[in-house]
Short mmCIF file of C-alpha atoms in Angstrom, two decimals:
data_model
loop_
_atom_site.label_atom_id
_atom_site.label_comp_id
_atom_site.label_asym_id
_atom_site.label_seq_id
_atom_site.Cartn_x
_atom_site.Cartn_y
_atom_site.Cartn_z
CA MET A 1 0.01 0.06 0.03
CA ALA A 2 1.25 3.48 -0.79
CA ALA A 3 2.38 5.84 1.86
CA PRO A 4 -0.29 8.23 1.67
CA ASP A 5 -3.03 5.56 1.59
CA ARG A 6 -1.47 3.94 4.87
CA TRP A 7 -2.07 7.37 6.64
CA ARG A 8 -5.54 7.55 5.40
CA ALA A 9 -5.99 4.00 6.78
CA LEU A 10 -4.50 4.91 10.10
CA ALA A 11 -6.88 8.07 10.36
CA LEU A 12 -9.58 5.65 9.95
CA LEU A 13 -8.26 3.05 12.58
CA ALA A 14 -7.47 5.95 14.94
CA CYS A 15 -11.00 7.33 14.83
CA THR A 16 -12.30 3.78 15.47
CA GLN A 17 -9.99 3.70 18.45
CA PHE A 18 -11.26 6.89 19.59
CA VAL A 19 -14.77 5.71 19.54
CA LEU A 20 -14.42 2.53 21.28
CA ILE A 21 -12.76 4.06 24.23
CA LEU A 22 -15.55 6.95 24.37
CA ASP A 23 -17.83 4.18 24.70
CA THR A 24 -16.18 3.32 27.99
CA SER A 25 -16.77 6.52 29.61
CA ILE A 26 -19.67 8.23 27.85
CA ILE A 27 -22.32 6.10 29.49
CA ASN A 28 -21.46 6.95 33.00
CA VAL A 29 -22.66 10.24 32.49
CA ALA A 30 -25.80 9.38 30.97
CA ALA A 31 -26.60 6.82 33.51
CA PRO A 32 -28.62 8.80 36.13
CA SER A 33 -30.68 10.14 33.46
CA ILE A 34 -31.56 6.67 32.20
CA GLY A 35 -32.28 5.33 35.62
CA SER A 36 -34.62 8.05 35.88
CA ASP A 37 -36.23 7.69 32.67
CA LEU A 38 -36.51 3.82 32.67
CA ASP A 39 -37.09 3.44 36.32
CA ILE A 40 -34.08 1.40 36.59
CA SER A 41 -32.76 0.08 40.19
CA PRO A 42 -29.11 1.23 41.06
CA ALA A 43 -27.71 -2.47 40.75
CA GLU A 44 -29.06 -2.94 37.23
CA LEU A 45 -28.10 0.67 36.37
CA SER A 46 -24.29 -0.24 37.22
CA TRP A 47 -24.40 -3.18 34.88
CA VAL A 48 -25.67 -0.92 31.93
CA ALA A 49 -22.07 0.65 32.02
CA ASN A 50 -20.37 -2.39 33.10
CA ALA A 51 -21.87 -5.13 30.52
CA TYR A 52 -19.90 -3.37 28.03
CA LEU A 53 -16.50 -3.93 29.74
CA VAL A 54 -17.60 -7.46 30.63
CA SER A 55 -18.00 -8.51 26.90
CA PHE A 56 -15.32 -6.35 25.66
CA GLY A 57 -12.84 -7.74 27.81
CA GLY A 58 -14.07 -11.40 27.46
CA LEU A 59 -13.78 -11.37 23.65
CA LEU A 60 -10.67 -9.36 23.09
CA LEU A 61 -8.33 -12.51 22.73
CA LEU A 62 -10.56 -14.46 20.72
CA SER A 63 -11.00 -11.64 18.39
CA GLY A 64 -7.41 -11.06 18.14
CA ARG A 65 -6.91 -14.69 16.68
CA ALA A 66 -10.07 -14.30 14.63
CA ALA A 67 -8.64 -11.50 12.75
CA ASP A 68 -5.59 -13.67 11.65
CA LEU A 69 -7.88 -16.55 10.70
CA ILE A 70 -10.69 -14.97 8.88
CA GLY A 71 -9.14 -11.64 7.74
CA ARG A 72 -8.42 -8.38 9.56
CA ARG A 73 -10.84 -6.05 7.34
CA ARG A 74 -13.49 -8.44 7.47
CA LEU A 75 -13.47 -8.77 11.37
CA PHE A 76 -13.14 -4.76 11.62
CA VAL A 77 -16.36 -4.23 9.48
CA ALA A 78 -18.37 -6.98 11.32
CA GLY A 79 -17.20 -5.45 14.59
CA LEU A 80 -18.55 -2.03 13.64
CA GLY A 81 -21.72 -3.32 12.09
CA THR A 82 -22.27 -5.19 15.36
CA LEU A 83 -21.64 -2.12 17.36
CA ALA A 84 -23.86 0.04 15.37
CA ALA A 85 -26.74 -2.37 15.49
CA ALA A 86 -26.58 -2.80 19.42
CA SER A 87 -26.23 0.99 19.64
CA LEU A 88 -29.42 1.32 17.61
CA LEU A 89 -31.08 -1.23 19.99
CA GLY A 90 -30.08 0.60 22.72
CA ALA A 91 -31.40 4.10 21.59
CA LEU A 92 -34.64 2.20 21.45
CA ALA A 93 -34.67 0.15 24.78
CA GLY A 94 -37.49 0.49 26.94
CA SER A 95 -36.26 -1.48 29.70
CA ALA A 96 -33.11 -2.52 31.75
CA GLN A 97 -32.97 -6.13 30.34
CA LEU A 98 -33.03 -4.89 26.84
CA LEU A 99 -30.56 -2.03 27.45
CA ILE A 100 -28.35 -4.41 29.24
CA THR A 101 -28.49 -6.54 26.35
CA ALA A 102 -27.53 -3.92 23.99
CA ARG A 103 -24.48 -3.01 26.10
CA VAL A 104 -23.30 -6.67 26.02
CA VAL A 105 -23.52 -6.95 22.31
CA GLN A 106 -21.79 -3.55 21.90
CA GLY A 107 -19.04 -4.79 23.90
CA MET A 108 -18.90 -7.93 21.55
CA GLY A 109 -18.61 -5.39 18.51
CA ALA A 110 -16.14 -3.37 20.28
CA ALA A 111 -13.67 -6.31 20.95
CA MET A 112 -13.93 -7.34 17.27
CA ALA A 113 -13.31 -3.87 16.05
CA ALA A 114 -10.36 -3.18 18.57
CA ALA A 115 -8.36 -6.30 17.92
CA ALA A 116 -8.82 -5.93 14.27
CA ALA A 117 -7.97 -2.28 14.21
CA LEU A 118 -4.53 -2.68 16.02
CA ALA A 119 -3.66 -6.01 13.69
CA LEU A 120 -4.42 -3.78 10.79
CA LEU A 121 -2.01 -1.12 12.05
CA LEU A 122 0.64 -3.57 12.71
CA SER A 123 0.25 -5.00 9.23
CA LEU A 124 0.34 -1.59 7.74
CA PHE A 125 3.38 -0.26 9.21
CA ASP A 126 6.81 -2.46 10.05
CA ASP A 127 8.93 -2.44 12.91
CA GLY A 128 10.55 0.97 13.03
CA PRO A 129 10.02 4.57 13.36
CA GLU A 130 6.76 4.63 11.43
CA ARG A 131 5.01 2.16 13.31
CA HIS A 132 6.15 3.75 16.43
CA LYS A 133 4.73 7.01 15.29
CA ALA A 134 1.43 5.15 14.16
CA LEU A 135 1.12 3.94 17.50
CA GLY A 136 1.62 7.21 18.95
CA ILE A 137 -1.31 8.56 16.89
CA PHE A 138 -3.55 5.53 17.95
CA ALA A 139 -2.76 6.25 21.57
CA ALA A 140 -3.38 9.80 21.31
CA MET A 141 -7.03 9.24 19.93
CA ALA A 142 -7.40 6.77 22.57
CA GLY A 143 -6.56 9.27 25.41
CA ALA A 144 -8.80 11.99 23.62
CA GLY A 145 -11.54 9.53 23.49
CA GLY A 146 -11.38 8.82 27.27
CA ALA A 147 -11.78 12.53 28.21
CA ALA A 148 -13.95 13.37 25.25
CA GLY A 149 -16.55 10.58 26.51
CA THR A 150 -17.21 12.47 29.88
CA VAL A 151 -17.93 15.77 28.03
CA LEU A 152 -20.11 14.46 25.20
CA GLY A 153 -22.05 12.45 27.68
CA GLY A 154 -22.76 15.27 29.66
CA VAL A 155 -23.52 17.78 26.45
CA LEU A 156 -25.59 14.88 24.73
CA THR A 157 -27.41 14.01 27.62
CA SER A 158 -28.38 17.46 28.63
CA TRP A 159 -29.43 18.62 25.04
CA LEU A 160 -30.57 15.73 23.35
CA GLY A 161 -31.35 13.06 26.16
CA TRP A 162 -29.72 9.82 26.88
CA GLU A 163 -30.68 8.07 23.80
CA SER A 164 -28.52 10.28 21.77
CA THR A 165 -25.34 8.76 23.49
CA PHE A 166 -26.47 5.48 21.85
CA ALA A 167 -27.43 7.20 18.35
CA LEU A 168 -24.27 8.76 18.04
CA ASN A 169 -22.57 5.20 17.70
CA VAL A 170 -25.15 4.37 14.88
CA VAL A 171 -23.94 7.33 12.89
CA VAL A 172 -20.30 7.18 13.59
CA GLY A 173 -20.19 3.41 13.13
CA LEU A 174 -21.77 3.63 9.46
CA GLY A 175 -19.53 6.67 8.95
CA LEU A 176 -16.36 4.22 9.60
CA ILE A 177 -17.76 1.25 7.84
CA LEU A 178 -18.12 2.92 4.44
CA PRO A 179 -14.48 4.06 3.68
CA ALA A 180 -13.24 0.63 5.26
CA ARG A 181 -13.20 -1.27 1.97
CA ARG A 182 -11.62 1.43 -0.10
CA LEU A 183 -8.69 2.47 2.60
CA LEU A 184 -8.30 -0.87 4.39
CA PRO A 185 -5.97 -3.84 2.78
CA ALA A 186 -8.01 -6.75 1.92
CA GLY A 187 -5.79 -9.05 4.29
CA SER A 188 -6.30 -12.49 3.02
CA ARG A 189 -6.55 -15.12 5.79
CA THR A 190 -3.00 -15.67 7.45
CA GLY A 191 -3.88 -18.21 10.32
CA ASP A 192 -3.21 -21.81 10.14
CA GLU A 193 -5.95 -23.41 7.89
CA GLY A 194 -5.68 -26.71 9.57
CA GLY A 195 -8.10 -26.28 12.17
CA PHE A 196 -9.93 -24.10 14.81
CA ASP A 197 -9.47 -24.62 18.68
CA LEU A 198 -12.99 -24.64 19.68
CA PRO A 199 -12.46 -25.89 23.13
CA GLY A 200 -9.71 -23.23 23.60
CA ALA A 201 -11.95 -20.43 22.40
CA VAL A 202 -14.99 -21.53 24.69
CA SER A 203 -12.80 -21.70 27.99
CA VAL A 204 -10.80 -18.65 27.34
CA THR A 205 -13.91 -16.57 26.17
CA GLY A 206 -15.76 -17.87 28.95
CA GLY A 207 -12.88 -17.61 31.43
CA LEU A 208 -12.15 -14.19 30.50
CA ALA A 209 -15.60 -12.67 30.69
CA LEU A 210 -16.25 -14.21 34.06
CA LEU A 211 -12.94 -12.70 35.39
CA ALA A 212 -14.06 -9.31 33.99
CA TYR A 213 -17.33 -9.94 35.60
CA ALA A 214 -15.82 -10.79 38.93
CA LEU A 215 -13.61 -7.76 38.83
CA VAL A 216 -16.53 -5.40 38.06
CA ASN A 217 -18.52 -6.90 40.68
CA ALA A 218 -15.85 -6.52 43.23
CA GLY A 219 -15.94 -2.98 42.60
CA GLU A 220 -19.54 -2.50 43.32
CA SER A 221 -20.07 -5.17 45.76
CA GLY A 222 -16.79 -5.85 47.43
CA TRP A 223 -13.96 -8.64 47.23
CA ARG A 224 -15.69 -10.68 50.05
CA ASP A 225 -19.14 -11.00 47.96
CA PRO A 226 -20.38 -14.17 47.45
CA VAL A 227 -20.89 -13.40 43.48
CA THR A 228 -17.32 -11.87 43.39
CA LEU A 229 -15.97 -15.26 45.08
CA VAL A 230 -17.76 -17.67 42.87
CA THR A 231 -17.62 -16.04 39.54
CA GLY A 232 -13.76 -15.31 40.27
CA ALA A 233 -13.38 -18.89 41.24
CA LEU A 234 -15.10 -20.20 37.93
CA ALA A 235 -12.99 -17.96 35.68
CA VAL A 236 -9.85 -19.57 37.35
CA VAL A 237 -11.09 -22.93 36.73
CA LEU A 238 -11.90 -21.96 32.93
CA LEU A 239 -8.73 -20.19 32.44
CA THR A 240 -6.73 -23.28 33.77
CA VAL A 241 -8.65 -25.49 31.46
CA PHE A 242 -7.52 -23.18 28.61
CA VAL A 243 -3.83 -23.54 29.62
CA LEU A 244 -4.24 -27.28 29.72
CA VAL A 245 -5.95 -27.39 26.20
CA GLU A 246 -3.57 -25.22 24.51
CA ARG A 247 -0.58 -27.57 25.59
CA ARG A 248 -2.51 -30.67 23.88
CA VAL A 249 -4.41 -29.30 20.83
CA ARG A 250 -3.04 -29.37 17.34
CA HIS A 251 -3.79 -26.11 16.43
CA PRO A 252 -4.05 -23.95 19.33
CA LEU A 253 -5.70 -20.60 19.88
CA VAL A 254 -2.80 -19.19 21.69
CA PRO A 255 0.39 -21.40 20.89
CA PRO A 256 2.17 -21.60 24.05
CA ALA A 257 5.34 -20.66 22.64
CA ILE A 258 4.51 -17.12 22.19
CA PHE A 259 4.82 -16.57 26.14
CA ARG A 260 8.28 -18.03 26.01
CA ARG A 261 8.95 -14.42 24.43
CA ARG A 262 10.66 -12.65 27.52
CA THR A 263 9.76 -9.18 25.68
CA LEU A 264 6.18 -10.20 25.06
CA ARG A 265 5.44 -11.30 28.44
CA LEU A 266 7.00 -8.31 30.37
CA ALA A 267 5.34 -5.84 27.90
CA ASN A 268 1.91 -7.08 28.52
CA VAL A 269 2.44 -7.22 32.02
CA LEU A 270 3.56 -3.31 31.90
CA ALA A 271 0.62 -2.61 29.44
CA GLY A 272 -1.99 -3.68 32.11
CA MET A 273 0.03 -1.95 34.99
CA TRP A 274 -0.10 1.57 33.14
CA GLN A 275 -4.02 1.03 32.83
CA MET A 276 -4.18 -0.10 36.38
CA SER A 277 -2.48 3.11 37.67
CA LEU A 278 -3.72 5.65 35.27
CA PHE A 279 -7.41 4.64 34.05
CA PRO A 280 -8.99 5.19 37.49
CA MET A 281 -7.36 8.72 37.38
CA PHE A 282 -10.33 9.99 34.94
CA PHE A 283 -12.96 8.55 37.00
CA LEU A 284 -11.61 9.90 40.23
CA VAL A 285 -10.49 13.51 39.30
CA SER A 286 -14.08 13.74 37.43
CA LEU A 287 -15.79 12.51 40.97
CA TYR A 288 -13.72 15.20 43.04
CA LEU A 289 -14.51 17.89 40.67
CA GLN A 290 -18.16 17.14 41.07
CA ALA A 291 -18.68 15.71 44.37
CA VAL A 292 -16.28 17.94 46.27
CA LEU A 293 -15.71 21.15 44.20
CA GLY A 294 -19.36 21.22 43.05
CA TYR A 295 -18.76 21.07 39.32
CA GLU A 296 -21.99 20.30 37.02
CA PRO A 297 -21.10 16.77 35.13
CA VAL A 298 -20.33 18.86 31.73
CA MET A 299 -17.73 20.96 33.61
CA GLY A 300 -16.24 17.90 35.51
CA GLY A 301 -15.73 16.36 32.24
CA LEU A 302 -14.17 19.88 30.59
CA GLY A 303 -11.63 19.64 33.31
CA LEU A 304 -9.93 16.51 31.65
CA LEU A 305 -9.56 18.27 27.98
CA PRO A 306 -6.20 20.15 28.90
CA LEU A 307 -4.76 16.70 29.72
CA SER A 308 -6.22 15.20 26.55
CA VAL A 309 -4.59 17.98 24.46
CA VAL A 310 -1.26 17.27 26.08
CA VAL A 311 -1.65 13.57 25.29
CA VAL A 312 -2.23 14.35 21.71
CA LEU A 313 0.85 16.51 21.46
CA VAL A 314 3.37 14.24 23.16
CA ALA A 315 2.08 11.03 21.55
CA SER A 316 3.05 12.65 18.27
CA THR A 317 6.62 12.94 19.24
CA THR A 318 6.94 9.85 21.19
CA ASP A 319 8.31 7.95 18.04
CA ARG A 320 11.19 10.52 17.95
CA LEU A 321 11.88 9.98 21.62
CA ILE A 322 12.17 6.30 21.46
CA GLY A 323 14.48 6.82 18.39
CA ARG A 324 16.61 9.04 20.38
CA PHE A 325 16.96 7.43 23.95
CA GLY A 326 15.75 3.93 23.40
CA LEU A 327 12.49 1.99 24.31
CA ARG A 328 13.46 1.09 27.61
CA THR A 329 14.44 4.48 28.76
CA VAL A 330 11.27 6.29 27.39
CA MET A 331 9.13 3.40 29.12
CA CYS A 332 11.00 3.84 32.35
CA ALA A 333 10.61 7.79 32.41
CA GLY A 334 7.01 7.40 31.46
CA PHE A 335 6.30 5.34 34.50
CA VAL A 336 8.29 7.41 36.60
CA LEU A 337 6.37 10.46 35.51
CA VAL A 338 3.09 8.74 36.08
CA ALA A 339 4.32 7.82 39.74
CA ILE A 340 5.32 11.54 40.35
CA GLY A 341 2.36 12.91 38.57
CA LEU A 342 -0.19 10.55 40.77
CA VAL A 343 1.67 11.66 44.12
CA TRP A 344 1.02 15.16 43.02
CA GLN A 345 -2.45 14.75 42.35
CA SER A 346 -2.90 13.16 45.82
CA LEU A 347 -2.32 16.55 47.29
CA LEU A 348 -5.94 17.58 46.90
CA SER A 349 -7.82 19.74 49.32
CA PRO A 350 -11.57 19.88 50.13
CA SER A 351 -11.30 23.56 49.66
CA GLY A 352 -9.11 23.46 46.51
CA SER A 353 -9.66 24.56 42.94
CA PHE A 354 -9.26 23.20 39.54
CA VAL A 355 -6.12 25.37 38.63
CA ALA A 356 -4.30 24.84 41.66
CA ASP A 357 -5.23 20.92 42.61
CA VAL A 358 -6.17 19.38 39.20
CA LEU A 359 -4.52 21.16 36.22
CA PRO A 360 -0.92 21.03 37.12
CA PRO A 361 -0.32 17.11 38.08
CA SER A 362 -2.92 16.47 35.08
CA LEU A 363 -0.86 18.06 32.49
CA LEU A 364 2.19 15.96 33.70
CA LEU A 365 0.05 12.91 33.70
CA GLY A 366 -0.76 13.85 29.95
CA ILE A 367 2.84 13.85 29.08
CA ALA A 368 3.40 10.47 30.94
CA LEU A 369 0.44 8.75 29.23
CA PRO A 370 1.54 8.51 25.91
CA LEU A 371 5.12 7.63 26.98
CA VAL A 372 3.90 4.46 28.65
CA SER A 373 1.06 3.59 26.29
CA VAL A 374 2.86 3.79 23.03
CA THR A 375 6.25 2.03 24.51
CA THR A 376 4.18 -0.97 26.06
CA ALA A 377 2.37 -1.22 22.83
CA VAL A 378 5.62 -1.23 20.79
CA ALA A 379 7.32 -3.67 22.92
CA ALA A 380 4.34 -6.20 22.89
CA THR A 381 4.53 -6.36 19.29
CA LEU A 382 8.17 -6.51 18.63
CA GLY A 383 9.21 -8.88 16.32
CA THR A 384 5.49 -9.87 15.45
CA GLU A 385 5.11 -12.01 12.07
CA ARG A 386 2.49 -11.28 9.71
CA ASP A 387 0.53 -14.19 10.60
CA GLU A 388 0.56 -13.34 14.34
CA THR A 389 -0.32 -9.24 14.13
CA GLY A 390 -4.04 -10.49 15.32
CA LEU A 391 -3.01 -12.45 18.12
CA ALA A 392 -0.41 -10.01 19.28
CA SER A 393 -3.29 -7.18 19.06
CA GLY A 394 -5.44 -9.51 21.15
CA LEU A 395 -2.99 -9.96 23.98
CA VAL A 396 -1.97 -6.29 24.45
CA ASN A 397 -5.81 -5.29 24.08
CA THR A 398 -6.87 -7.74 26.58
CA SER A 399 -3.94 -6.70 28.99
CA GLN A 400 -4.87 -2.99 28.80
CA GLN A 401 -8.61 -3.61 29.12
CA PHE A 402 -8.05 -5.99 32.11
CA GLY A 403 -5.73 -3.36 33.84
CA SER A 404 -8.30 -0.76 33.65
CA VAL A 405 -10.86 -3.03 35.16
CA ILE A 406 -8.64 -4.40 37.87
CA GLY A 407 -7.39 -0.66 38.52
CA LEU A 408 -11.03 0.97 38.67
CA ALA A 409 -11.94 -2.03 41.10
CA LEU A 410 -8.63 -1.52 43.24
CA LEU A 411 -8.28 2.25 43.43
CA SER A 412 -12.26 2.83 44.10
CA GLY A 413 -12.01 0.32 46.78
CA VAL A 414 -9.12 1.99 48.32
CA ALA A 415 -10.89 5.46 48.12
CA ALA A 416 -14.12 3.88 49.45
CA ALA A 417 -12.32 2.36 52.46
CA ARG A 418 -10.37 5.46 53.19
CA THR A 419 -13.55 7.69 52.94
CA SER A 420 -15.33 5.23 55.41
CA ALA A 421 -12.44 5.29 57.73
CA VAL A 422 -12.26 9.43 58.08
CA SER A 423 -14.56 10.99 60.41
CA GLY A 424 -15.71 14.41 59.64
CA PRO A 425 -17.22 16.43 56.74
CA ARG A 426 -18.14 14.54 53.72
CA ASP A 427 -16.07 16.45 51.47
CA VAL A 428 -13.15 15.99 53.72
CA ALA A 429 -13.54 12.40 53.88
CA LEU A 430 -14.11 12.04 50.10
CA THR A 431 -10.84 13.92 49.51
CA GLU A 432 -9.05 11.67 51.67
CA GLY A 433 -10.15 8.85 50.02
CA PHE A 434 -8.96 10.14 46.56
CA SER A 435 -5.77 10.93 47.73
CA ALA A 436 -5.14 7.55 49.18
CA ALA A 437 -6.40 6.18 45.58
CA PHE A 438 -4.10 8.38 43.81
CA LEU A 439 -1.20 7.34 46.14
CA ALA A 440 -1.96 3.68 45.68
CA GLY A 441 -1.72 4.24 41.77
CA ALA A 442 1.77 5.94 42.22
CA ALA A 443 2.93 3.00 43.92
CA LEU A 444 1.85 0.69 41.13
CA ALA A 445 3.44 2.82 38.39
CA GLY A 446 6.75 2.84 40.58
CA VAL A 447 6.43 -1.05 40.80
CA ALA A 448 5.86 -0.76 36.79
CA ALA A 449 9.13 1.46 36.52
CA LEU A 450 11.13 -1.18 38.13
CA LEU A 451 9.88 -3.73 36.11
CA ALA A 452 10.67 -1.87 33.00
CA LEU A 453 14.39 -1.67 33.68
CA ARG A 454 14.17 -5.52 33.23
CA LEU A 455 12.91 -5.14 29.67
CA VAL A 456 14.92 -6.79 27.17
CA VAL A 457 14.52 -5.24 23.39
CA PRO A 458 15.49 -7.38 20.61
CA ALA A 459 18.17 -5.84 18.23
CA ALA A 460 16.65 -4.54 14.70
CA PRO A 461 16.43 -7.16 12.31
CA ALA A 462 19.16 -7.81 9.76
CA PRO A 463 18.26 -6.98 6.04
CA GLU A 464 16.45 -9.36 3.76
CA LYS A 465 14.47 -11.23 6.50
CA GLY A 466 11.42 -11.36 4.17
CA PRO A 467 8.18 -9.40 4.06
CA GLY A 468 7.78 -7.07 6.91
CA GLY A 469 11.15 -7.08 8.00
CA THR A 470 10.86 -9.72 10.66
CA GLY A 471 12.53 -13.27 10.91
CA ALA A 472 13.73 -15.82 13.59
CA ASP A 473 16.47 -13.39 14.38
CA ASP A 474 14.44 -10.75 15.61
CA ARG A 475 14.07 -12.36 19.09
CA SER A 476 17.94 -13.43 19.32
CA THR A 477 19.52 -10.47 20.85
CA ASP A 478 18.39 -9.22 24.22
CA ARG A 479 19.91 -5.60 24.02
CA ASP A 480 18.07 -2.12 23.29
CA PRO A 481 20.33 -0.84 20.37
CA ALA A 482 19.93 2.64 21.80
CA LEU A 483 21.22 1.68 25.33
CA PRO A 484 24.89 1.50 26.10
#
């Protein structure tokens, strides 16, 4: 594909990423209106938001492998079509059951589209500066989508009603499908045609979905809740079955050999850890602005826009930073900045202000976010063969998705526990809770920075390694060329 066409294709994929991340946050602002209009109980209302996360997280790995087996563009279009159809169902829903069903199907479509989008990006751009730049743009749009969801949720709900947050996906989904055939490569099937690992697919999808359910329920009802414990135990059983199946079947969904790649293993752990430490920050800062400082929901969302602008600006230069200082150095620096920014963010005051308490640390976190998101994505996809791009995409997407779910459950729990332990005015107790959560996030980022020091970066491949510039030698040298 010619260079201009590749960058137009990237624009389409990045816009898709923007929409998929936007959907994780836009519904949170619309939820109170949904509950009021449809007379939905608080327990059911929480699952209007969380059902999307459960199906999204549960199907990412299977979707990534399916992208290799049935074709990336085909899965991309199918995912967007599923998302648009489910969104139309959500806009017309008149009951909690129908709305939750729509959110489950939305998550299924999002998983297909997300896995295919990253796999397409990896197939369009070979290892090197261009892929780093492409991943930077991809990360920038993801960061912008997270903040925009909060703003758009408030604006659309206030002006057009909560149904418009679903109708938006119908319009945008169709708008993204139309140019897909023209801009994206056909992408013939690249996976092994010898068979499909049905037992592996069923066990891993069920296991990941139950794990996501358990984690989300832990955030709602606590880690000792019977539902959390039972679904968590079932998830462990199914994931154990999956591991055993993959060792025995002839055509495994996830070849066990892929986990023998040291860089891939650590990169996926780090991809999850940056989400664990940073993703809850968006939610908790918005709560602080509204519950403590008294901002309206729309203004609470607008408070995150400066961070999003910084994310976009820094992400566009991350490829040059990697080229100059090396992948491991930039990654470590990013995690250190995350830790510093969250410690700074923890210095909240119940009588503070946006300009004094939120803006400065959020700008620092806006610098850190693309550094960790781009470098972990680069590391997780280094040396990926062309028939593995979907699998690599599914793995890193799954790591990030579960990192965000685990992080939100953990840090929200820390905030709630600290708030309950503080006697005094509610705004003081809430502020103490938010501060404790930010410190916990900083500790996670500090651990990630230490782990990043152990990252082993393969040397650049030698010339003439075949299509895509990758080959067996890509993984043979445990040294970052940019490091002494």
